[in-house]
Each structure stands twice: as C-alpha cells, then as structure tokens.
C-alpha cells in the first residue's frame, strides 16, 4: 500500500512538473511570437504592408492557444519554426520592397537628370537648381538608412519636381512658340508690303492668311492649350502659309530677274558692235531693225558701242541698200521732198547718201533707238545724237559707203 502511495505521489509530482514546464514553454512561445509580431509591426510603421504576416501570426497564436498542455511539448519545435519563418518572410519582403523602391527612385533620378541636362529650354541656373535638389534626394536615400516611408516621401518629391520641370518647359516652349509666331507674322507683314508694291492681289491673300492665323493662335482662344498643340497648329497653319507666301515672292523675284535678264541681253544685243561686213576702207552700217548705227575703218570700229538712231516712220521708211555719202555740209537747212509737208529745221551736220536721205543730227529729238520709230520716226533720214554725229562727220569722207539693212 505504501509502495502504491509512493508511486502515486511520484506520478503526481512528475505530472505537476510536466504541466509546469509545459505551461512555461507555452508562455515563452507566446512571448516570442508577440515579440515577432512587434518586430513585424515595426516594419508597418516604416511603411511596409504587414497585414498578411499579422494574419499568419494570428493563425499561429490561435493554434498555440488551442494546443493542449499534453501535446504542446511535441509541437513546440514546429511552432518555433513557423514564427521564425514568418519573421524571415517579413524581413525578406521588407528588404525586397526597399530595394525595389530604391531602384525606382534611382531610375527616376537618372531620368530627371538626363531630362534637365538635355533640355534646350531650361536655363543653366535653373539646371543647377534641379541638380542640387536631385543630390539632396540621392544623399538621403543612398547614404542614409531610409525606410519605406522616406523612400515614398522622396518619390513624391521627385514626382513634384518632374511636374515642376514639365510646367517650366511647357511655359518656356509656349513663350518660344509665341515668339516664333510673332516672327512669322512680321515676315508675312513684310511680304504683304512687297506684294502690295508688286500689285499682286493673289499673293496678298497668302500673306494675309499667314497674319490672320498667327493672330488667331496668339489670341486667348488658344493660350490655355498645351505647347505641343499650339506648335502643331503653328506648323500646319502659320508656317505653311508663310512658306507659301515666301515661295510666291521668290517666284515674283525670279520672274523679275528673268525679265531683267532679257532686258540685259537685249541691251547687250543693242550695244555690242558686230564685226564689219567688209574690212577695206570706211563703212557706215545702219540697222533698221535694231535702230542702231555702226562705223568701221578697215574692219576696226569707230564707236566702242552701237549708236542709237531713229529712222523713217511708217509711210516714210528709210531706203534700204548699199549707198555712199555724196555730200558733207554743216548748218544745213532741211527741205521737205514730200508734197504738202514743210519744215525748215537746221541741222548741224548733214551727210546725204541717197537722194534726200541722209545722216544728220536732230536737235528736236531727245530719244533715239526705240522700237516705236515706225510712229515717231523721221521722214526717211537717219537721225543721230549730236555728239556721235559730230564724230561721224569729222571721220567720214565723201564716198564713204553706207549700208542700210
């Protein structure tokens, strides 16, 4: 009996000791789990979403609480592994999120640095301002132990800087586009003046369209739109109109140059002295079609340029053919060979070459060599400017051949 009671007492003591040890182990496990929950909650304060891990700890804690004291010692190792794994998952997840956020910040910093560096719109002083702000962010993130909240805060700062840069570039671009529009307008105003001077109404309309479109885009109707939109309209409407007007001006200039070239060629044709038809003796050549006179001596020209003349008008055409001067007379009294036509003009130099047809100056005439001679020409004689007549008179001899062609 005593032996039985001793055994029973010993079992009771062992049971009490087992239960106490199990209780202590269970309490310690709960304390460790709560410590891990506090650590995970710390990550939550740093900006990491720990709801999943908190739920896992609640499930684990419920399992610990529901495990009987008899079975708890057999599961304690499993419980320790589970709460250690949850903590490691939380730590790993936090570290991964921090690395991800830092990578995103680094990418945004690189993008913003390049954007500011390569922008042709931002002034150098403003670029330095932006670079300084980027450096502050970089130092706080990569040289200090920043948590997720800090990273998110600086991400917002960079987003605000990005928006500030965009707004600044947009403002500068818009101002540049407006200045460009003003330049287009001034160009088209100058073109308008040119077209008015050239009396070109169709081209005036082109220039006016350019001016109207520029005024329209610079007005309040479009100022609230983005720079890209205004620039697109500027290219499509104003630039295109100004190009068309400028091209129209170039066409007019080319046309004028062509006309001028023709005049120059005609002037050269009327000025250049052609080779002498004969190379012996003195020869005078009268070209009716060109209204020009040439004089040669042994093939050499007397006048360096063709001499403008005026020959007979319609009904009194100058005789054509080969003749010779048969008289030289100064201060000659003109006498009309035509019935009913009378004039008594006196010329300084008179050199008849056929009947009443002669070479002489014409004090009453101021213009020579024009193609309207058939209306305003002479009564058949060859009128020559006084200076050239004087030279010709002193050079020519009676018998000098005269070719009228």
Short mmCIF file of C-alpha atoms in Angstrom, two decimals:
data_model
loop_
_atom_site.label_atom_id
_atom_site.label_comp_id
_atom_site.label_asym_id
_atom_site.label_seq_id
_atom_site.Cartn_x
_atom_site.Cartn_y
_atom_site.Cartn_z
CA UNK A 1 0.00 0.00 0.00
CA UNK A 2 2.79 2.33 0.92
CA UNK A 3 4.56 1.44 -2.25
CA UNK A 4 1.46 2.26 -4.27
CA UNK A 5 1.01 5.56 -2.49
CA UNK A 6 4.64 6.42 -3.14
CA UNK A 7 4.31 5.65 -6.80
CA UNK A 8 1.12 7.70 -6.97
CA UNK A 9 2.82 10.59 -5.24
CA UNK A 10 5.77 10.37 -7.58
CA UNK A 11 3.47 10.36 -10.61
CA UNK A 12 1.60 13.33 -9.24
CA UNK A 13 4.85 15.23 -8.75
CA UNK A 14 6.02 14.35 -12.24
CA UNK A 15 2.65 15.36 -13.66
CA UNK A 16 2.84 18.68 -11.88
CA UNK A 17 6.40 19.24 -13.08
CA UNK A 18 5.45 18.30 -16.69
CA UNK A 19 2.47 20.61 -16.59
CA UNK A 20 4.51 23.47 -15.14
CA UNK A 21 7.24 23.02 -17.70
CA UNK A 22 4.67 22.85 -20.48
CA UNK A 23 2.98 25.99 -19.17
CA UNK A 24 6.31 27.82 -19.06
CA UNK A 25 7.16 26.67 -22.60
CA UNK A 26 3.78 27.76 -23.88
CA UNK A 27 4.12 31.16 -22.23
CA UNK A 28 7.63 31.55 -23.64
CA UNK A 29 6.39 30.60 -27.12
CA UNK A 30 3.58 33.17 -26.88
CA UNK A 31 6.09 35.80 -25.71
CA UNK A 32 8.40 35.03 -28.63
CA UNK A 33 5.52 35.20 -31.07
CA UNK A 34 4.42 38.55 -29.61
CA UNK A 35 8.00 39.83 -29.93
CA UNK A 36 8.00 38.81 -33.58
CA UNK A 37 4.62 40.50 -34.02
CA UNK A 38 6.13 43.68 -32.55
CA UNK A 39 9.04 43.44 -35.00
CA UNK A 40 6.67 42.99 -37.90
CA UNK A 41 4.56 45.87 -36.63
CA UNK A 42 7.77 47.97 -36.68
CA UNK A 43 8.02 47.30 -40.41
CA UNK A 44 4.45 48.51 -40.68
CA UNK A 45 5.49 51.77 -39.06
CA UNK A 46 8.24 52.06 -41.66
CA UNK A 47 5.67 51.92 -44.43
CA UNK A 48 5.59 48.20 -45.22
CA UNK A 49 2.25 46.41 -45.60
CA UNK A 50 2.37 43.64 -42.94
CA UNK A 51 -1.30 42.61 -42.89
CA UNK A 52 -0.52 39.21 -44.41
CA UNK A 53 2.11 38.47 -41.79
CA UNK A 54 -0.08 39.70 -38.95
CA UNK A 55 -2.80 37.33 -40.14
CA UNK A 56 -0.29 34.48 -40.22
CA UNK A 57 0.73 35.27 -36.63
CA UNK A 58 -2.91 35.33 -35.52
CA UNK A 59 -3.44 31.87 -37.01
CA UNK A 60 -0.26 30.63 -35.33
CA UNK A 61 -1.24 32.17 -31.98
CA UNK A 62 -4.66 30.60 -32.20
CA UNK A 63 -3.06 27.23 -32.89
CA UNK A 64 -0.71 27.66 -29.92
CA UNK A 65 -3.57 28.60 -27.60
CA UNK A 66 -5.71 25.71 -28.75
CA UNK A 67 -2.99 23.08 -28.30
CA UNK A 68 -3.38 21.08 -25.08
CA UNK A 69 -0.64 21.01 -22.48
CA UNK A 70 -0.26 17.32 -23.06
CA UNK A 71 0.57 17.76 -26.78
CA UNK A 72 2.29 21.12 -26.64
CA UNK A 73 5.82 19.79 -25.95
CA UNK A 74 5.59 17.72 -29.10
CA UNK A 75 4.66 20.77 -31.22
CA UNK A 76 6.89 23.42 -29.71
CA UNK A 77 9.63 22.91 -32.29
CA UNK A 78 7.10 23.27 -35.09
CA UNK A 79 5.72 26.48 -33.55
CA UNK A 80 9.22 27.96 -33.24
CA UNK A 81 10.00 27.17 -36.86
CA UNK A 82 6.71 28.69 -38.02
CA UNK A 83 7.11 32.04 -36.21
CA UNK A 84 10.77 32.23 -37.27
CA UNK A 85 9.76 31.62 -40.89
CA UNK A 86 7.04 34.29 -40.70
CA UNK A 87 9.57 36.79 -39.33
CA UNK A 88 12.13 35.92 -42.02
CA UNK A 89 9.44 36.30 -44.68
CA UNK A 90 8.52 39.71 -43.33
CA UNK A 91 12.17 40.79 -43.15
CA UNK A 92 12.85 39.49 -46.64
CA UNK A 93 9.71 41.14 -48.02
CA UNK A 94 10.61 44.45 -46.43
CA UNK A 95 14.19 44.29 -47.75
CA UNK A 96 12.87 43.43 -51.21
CA UNK A 97 10.40 46.33 -51.14
CA UNK A 98 13.09 48.75 -50.00
CA UNK A 99 15.41 47.59 -52.80
CA UNK A 100 12.57 47.89 -55.29
CA UNK A 101 11.72 51.43 -54.13
CA UNK A 102 15.37 52.47 -54.22
CA UNK A 103 15.68 51.10 -57.76
CA UNK A 104 12.59 53.05 -58.83
CA UNK A 105 13.94 56.21 -57.21
CA UNK A 106 17.33 55.68 -58.89
CA UNK A 107 15.62 55.20 -62.25
CA UNK A 108 13.54 58.35 -61.78
CA UNK A 109 16.59 60.33 -60.65
CA UNK A 110 18.53 59.25 -63.76
CA UNK A 111 15.58 60.14 -65.97
CA UNK A 112 15.16 63.57 -64.39
CA UNK A 113 18.90 64.34 -64.52
CA UNK A 114 19.02 63.47 -68.22
CA UNK A 115 15.84 65.39 -68.91
CA UNK A 116 17.17 68.54 -67.27
CA UNK A 117 20.67 68.13 -68.74
CA UNK A 118 19.47 67.67 -72.31
CA UNK A 119 16.68 70.25 -72.23
CA UNK A 120 17.32 73.17 -74.57
CA UNK A 121 14.63 75.21 -72.85
CA UNK A 122 15.87 75.26 -69.22
CA UNK A 123 18.48 77.91 -68.39
CA UNK A 124 21.78 76.87 -66.79
CA UNK A 125 20.96 78.45 -63.41
CA UNK A 126 17.71 76.51 -63.25
CA UNK A 127 19.53 73.32 -64.23
CA UNK A 128 21.89 73.77 -61.28
CA UNK A 129 18.89 74.28 -59.00
CA UNK A 130 17.35 70.99 -60.15
CA UNK A 131 20.66 69.10 -59.88
CA UNK A 132 21.05 70.30 -56.27
CA UNK A 133 17.56 69.08 -55.38
CA UNK A 134 18.29 65.70 -57.01
CA UNK A 135 21.52 65.43 -55.00
CA UNK A 136 19.67 66.01 -51.75
CA UNK A 137 17.30 63.15 -52.56
CA UNK A 138 20.17 60.85 -53.53
CA UNK A 139 22.08 61.54 -50.30
CA UNK A 140 19.02 60.90 -48.11
CA UNK A 141 18.21 57.65 -49.87
CA UNK A 142 21.54 56.04 -50.63
CA UNK A 143 23.80 57.38 -47.86
CA UNK A 144 21.30 57.17 -45.00
CA UNK A 145 19.26 54.26 -43.69
CA UNK A 146 15.96 55.41 -45.17
CA UNK A 147 12.84 53.37 -44.56
CA UNK A 148 9.96 52.83 -46.97
CA UNK A 149 8.15 55.93 -45.71
CA UNK A 150 11.22 58.03 -46.54
CA UNK A 151 11.50 56.40 -49.93
CA UNK A 152 7.85 57.05 -50.69
CA UNK A 153 8.20 60.63 -49.46
CA UNK A 154 11.16 61.26 -51.76
CA UNK A 155 9.35 59.54 -54.61
CA UNK A 156 6.60 62.13 -54.19
CA UNK A 157 9.27 64.86 -54.11
CA UNK A 158 10.68 63.62 -57.42
CA UNK A 159 7.19 63.43 -58.92
CA UNK A 160 6.63 67.04 -57.89
CA UNK A 161 9.99 68.02 -59.41
CA UNK A 162 9.02 66.21 -62.60
CA UNK A 163 5.77 68.16 -62.71
CA UNK A 164 7.67 71.40 -62.00
CA UNK A 165 10.12 70.68 -64.82
CA UNK A 166 7.26 69.86 -67.17
CA UNK A 167 5.48 73.09 -66.26
CA UNK A 168 8.65 75.16 -66.70
CA UNK A 169 9.49 73.57 -70.06
CA UNK A 170 5.87 73.96 -71.15
CA UNK A 171 5.91 77.66 -70.21
CA UNK A 172 9.24 78.30 -71.97
CA UNK A 173 8.17 76.33 -75.03
CA UNK A 174 4.91 78.21 -75.24
CA UNK A 175 6.74 81.53 -74.97
CA UNK A 176 9.18 80.37 -77.66
CA UNK A 177 6.30 79.33 -79.93
CA UNK A 178 4.57 82.69 -79.41
CA UNK A 179 7.82 84.48 -80.29
CA UNK A 180 8.09 82.25 -83.35
CA UNK A 181 4.53 83.13 -84.31
CA UNK A 182 5.36 86.81 -83.91
CA UNK A 183 8.37 86.32 -86.21
CA UNK A 184 6.19 84.58 -88.78
CA UNK A 185 3.71 87.44 -88.57
CA UNK A 186 6.43 90.08 -89.08
CA UNK A 187 7.76 88.11 -92.04
CA UNK A 188 4.31 87.94 -93.59
CA UNK A 189 3.73 91.66 -92.94
CA UNK A 190 6.92 92.37 -94.88
CA UNK A 191 5.75 90.02 -97.62
CA UNK A 192 2.39 91.80 -97.68
CA UNK A 193 4.17 95.13 -98.25
CA UNK A 194 6.19 93.55 -101.06
CA UNK A 195 3.11 92.08 -102.74
CA UNK A 196 1.27 95.41 -102.49
CA UNK A 197 4.23 97.12 -104.15
CA UNK A 198 4.19 94.47 -106.88
CA UNK A 199 0.40 94.73 -107.24
CA UNK A 200 -0.15 91.01 -106.68
CA UNK A 201 -3.60 90.57 -105.03
CA UNK A 202 -3.49 86.76 -105.05
CA UNK A 203 -0.23 86.72 -103.13
CA UNK A 204 -1.53 89.43 -100.82
CA UNK A 205 -4.20 86.92 -99.78
CA UNK A 206 -1.49 84.37 -98.93
CA UNK A 207 0.33 86.86 -96.72
CA UNK A 208 -2.93 87.99 -95.09
CA UNK A 209 -3.83 84.38 -94.27
CA UNK A 210 -0.47 83.93 -92.53
CA UNK A 211 -1.04 87.13 -90.49
CA UNK A 212 -4.59 86.15 -89.52
CA UNK A 213 -3.59 82.64 -88.46
CA UNK A 214 -0.71 83.99 -86.35
CA UNK A 215 -3.03 86.49 -84.61
CA UNK A 216 -5.53 83.70 -84.03
CA UNK A 217 -3.01 81.37 -82.36
CA UNK A 218 -1.58 84.19 -80.24
CA UNK A 219 -5.06 85.10 -79.00
CA UNK A 220 -6.73 83.99 -75.76
CA UNK A 221 -8.59 81.20 -77.51
CA UNK A 222 -5.50 79.00 -77.74
CA UNK A 223 -3.25 80.21 -74.89
CA UNK A 224 -4.65 77.64 -72.41
CA UNK A 225 -3.75 74.75 -74.70
CA UNK A 226 -0.51 72.80 -74.45
CA UNK A 227 2.66 73.78 -76.28
CA UNK A 228 2.51 70.66 -78.49
CA UNK A 229 -0.99 71.56 -79.66
CA UNK A 230 -0.12 75.21 -80.39
CA UNK A 231 3.15 74.18 -82.09
CA UNK A 232 1.32 71.69 -84.30
CA UNK A 233 -1.21 74.32 -85.38
CA UNK A 234 1.61 76.82 -85.88
CA UNK A 235 3.39 74.43 -88.23
CA UNK A 236 0.23 73.44 -90.09
CA UNK A 237 -1.27 76.90 -90.47
CA UNK A 238 1.15 79.79 -89.96
CA UNK A 239 4.44 78.24 -91.06
CA UNK A 240 2.81 76.66 -94.11
CA UNK A 241 1.15 79.95 -95.06
CA UNK A 242 4.38 81.91 -94.58
CA UNK A 243 6.28 79.35 -96.69
CA UNK A 244 3.75 79.64 -99.49
CA UNK A 245 3.94 83.44 -99.34
CA UNK A 246 7.76 83.33 -99.32
CA UNK A 247 7.75 80.97 -102.28
CA UNK A 248 5.38 83.30 -104.10
CA UNK A 249 7.83 86.15 -103.50
CA UNK A 250 10.66 84.02 -104.88
CA UNK A 251 8.61 83.30 -107.98
CA UNK A 252 8.00 87.02 -108.48
CA UNK A 253 11.68 87.74 -107.94
CA UNK A 254 12.67 85.05 -110.44
CA UNK A 255 10.18 86.45 -112.93
CA UNK A 256 11.61 89.94 -112.46
CA UNK A 257 15.14 88.58 -112.77
CA UNK A 258 14.14 86.80 -115.95
CA UNK A 259 12.69 89.99 -117.39
CA UNK A 260 15.78 91.89 -116.27
CA UNK A 261 17.99 89.27 -117.86
CA UNK A 262 16.07 89.59 -121.09
CA UNK A 263 16.48 93.37 -120.93
CA UNK A 264 20.18 92.96 -120.22
CA UNK A 265 20.55 90.62 -123.15
CA UNK A 266 18.57 93.00 -125.31
CA UNK A 267 20.74 95.88 -124.10
CA UNK A 268 23.85 93.88 -124.89
CA UNK A 269 22.43 93.00 -128.28
CA UNK A 270 21.76 96.68 -128.96
CA UNK A 271 25.11 97.78 -127.51
CA UNK A 272 27.58 95.28 -128.94
CA UNK A 273 29.15 96.23 -132.24
CA UNK A 274 29.08 93.31 -134.70
CA UNK A 275 32.03 92.53 -136.98
CA UNK A 276 32.40 94.78 -140.03
CA UNK A 277 30.75 93.43 -143.18
CA UNK A 278 33.86 94.49 -145.10
CA UNK A 279 37.41 95.09 -143.96
CA UNK A 280 38.53 97.66 -146.54
CA UNK A 281 38.09 101.41 -146.12
CA UNK A 282 35.46 103.31 -144.20
CA UNK A 283 31.94 101.85 -143.83
CA UNK A 284 28.76 103.05 -142.08
CA UNK A 285 26.12 100.41 -141.29
CA UNK A 286 22.52 101.39 -140.42
CA UNK A 287 20.46 98.56 -138.88
CA UNK A 288 16.77 99.47 -139.21
CA UNK A 289 15.52 96.54 -137.11
CA UNK A 290 17.79 97.35 -134.17
CA UNK A 291 17.70 101.10 -134.73
CA UNK A 292 21.48 101.18 -134.39
CA UNK A 293 24.40 102.60 -136.38
CA UNK A 294 27.95 101.24 -136.65
CA UNK A 295 31.04 102.72 -138.31
CA UNK A 296 34.20 100.82 -139.33
CA UNK A 297 37.56 101.66 -140.82
CA UNK A 298 39.46 98.72 -142.27
CA UNK A 299 37.43 96.40 -140.01
CA UNK A 300 38.05 98.42 -136.82
CA UNK A 301 35.04 100.06 -135.15
CA UNK A 302 34.82 103.81 -134.79
CA UNK A 303 32.38 103.70 -131.87
CA UNK A 304 33.02 101.32 -128.96
CA UNK A 305 29.28 100.69 -128.64
CA UNK A 306 26.40 100.74 -131.07
CA UNK A 307 24.98 104.21 -131.70
CA UNK A 308 21.18 104.52 -131.14
CA UNK A 309 19.40 106.15 -134.08
CA UNK A 310 15.90 106.87 -135.33
CA UNK A 311 14.98 106.07 -138.92
CA UNK A 312 11.92 106.71 -141.10
CA UNK A 313 8.45 106.10 -139.72
CA UNK A 314 5.62 104.25 -141.44
CA UNK A 315 4.92 105.75 -144.85
CA UNK A 316 8.36 107.42 -144.85
CA UNK A 317 10.56 104.36 -144.47
CA UNK A 318 14.31 104.77 -144.85
CA UNK A 319 15.58 103.36 -148.12
CA UNK A 320 17.37 100.01 -147.91
CA UNK A 321 20.51 99.12 -149.83
CA UNK A 322 24.17 100.00 -150.36
CA UNK A 323 24.94 103.69 -150.89
CA UNK A 324 27.70 106.26 -150.42
CA UNK A 325 27.91 109.72 -148.83
CA UNK A 326 27.89 112.19 -151.68
CA UNK A 327 27.93 115.49 -149.71
CA UNK A 328 29.00 116.89 -146.34
CA UNK A 329 27.54 120.16 -145.11
CA UNK A 330 27.39 121.96 -141.76
CA UNK A 331 24.38 124.04 -140.64
CA UNK A 332 22.20 122.58 -143.32
CA UNK A 333 18.71 123.97 -143.94
CA UNK A 334 16.34 121.00 -144.21
CA UNK A 335 13.86 121.00 -147.11
CA UNK A 336 11.00 118.53 -147.42
CA UNK A 337 10.95 116.44 -150.60
CA UNK A 338 7.35 115.39 -149.89
CA UNK A 339 4.42 117.42 -151.31
CA UNK A 340 2.39 119.19 -148.65
CA UNK A 341 4.99 118.62 -145.90
CA UNK A 342 7.05 121.62 -144.96
CA UNK A 343 9.77 122.05 -142.37
CA UNK A 344 12.73 124.37 -142.22
CA UNK A 345 14.78 122.83 -139.41
CA UNK A 346 18.50 123.48 -139.40
CA UNK A 347 20.84 120.59 -138.56
CA UNK A 348 24.45 120.92 -137.52
CA UNK A 349 25.80 118.12 -139.73
CA UNK A 350 24.32 116.85 -142.99
CA UNK A 351 25.60 113.80 -144.88
CA UNK A 352 23.19 112.67 -147.62
CA UNK A 353 23.79 109.20 -149.09
CA UNK A 354 20.83 108.76 -151.48
CA UNK A 355 18.61 111.50 -152.98
CA UNK A 356 17.13 113.32 -149.93
CA UNK A 357 18.03 110.55 -147.50
CA UNK A 358 20.92 111.47 -145.23
CA UNK A 359 22.70 111.09 -141.95
CA UNK A 360 22.24 114.07 -139.60
CA UNK A 361 21.70 115.20 -136.05
CA UNK A 362 18.18 116.12 -134.90
CA UNK A 363 18.10 118.97 -132.34
CA UNK A 364 14.33 118.46 -131.94
CA UNK A 365 14.71 114.84 -130.82
CA UNK A 366 15.76 113.70 -127.32
CA UNK A 367 15.23 109.92 -127.53
CA UNK A 368 16.88 107.58 -130.05
CA UNK A 369 16.99 103.85 -130.69
CA UNK A 370 13.47 102.91 -129.55
CA UNK A 371 11.23 100.44 -131.33
CA UNK A 372 8.38 102.93 -131.73
CA UNK A 373 10.23 104.56 -134.62
CA UNK A 374 7.51 103.46 -137.03
CA UNK A 375 5.22 106.04 -135.31
CA UNK A 376 7.65 108.69 -134.08
CA UNK A 377 10.44 108.25 -136.61
CA UNK A 378 11.83 110.63 -139.22
CA UNK A 379 10.66 111.35 -142.75
CA UNK A 380 13.25 108.90 -144.06
CA UNK A 381 16.58 110.29 -142.83
CA UNK A 382 18.76 108.69 -140.20
CA UNK A 383 18.64 110.83 -137.04
CA UNK A 384 21.77 110.53 -134.87
CA UNK A 385 22.61 112.09 -131.48
CA UNK A 386 24.65 115.29 -131.84
CA UNK A 387 27.86 114.02 -130.22
CA UNK A 388 28.05 110.90 -132.39
CA UNK A 389 27.03 112.91 -135.48
CA UNK A 390 29.93 115.28 -134.89
CA UNK A 391 32.39 112.37 -134.61
CA UNK A 392 30.94 110.69 -137.67
CA UNK A 393 31.00 113.92 -139.70
CA UNK A 394 34.68 114.61 -138.94
CA UNK A 395 35.60 110.97 -139.66
CA UNK A 396 33.55 110.22 -142.76
CA UNK A 397 34.53 111.30 -146.23
CA UNK A 398 32.52 111.89 -149.36
CA UNK A 399 32.36 108.45 -150.91
CA UNK A 400 32.18 106.58 -147.57
CA UNK A 401 29.92 103.58 -148.13
CA UNK A 402 26.61 103.40 -146.24
CA UNK A 403 24.83 100.06 -145.82
CA UNK A 404 21.18 100.32 -144.79
CA UNK A 405 19.70 96.96 -143.87
#
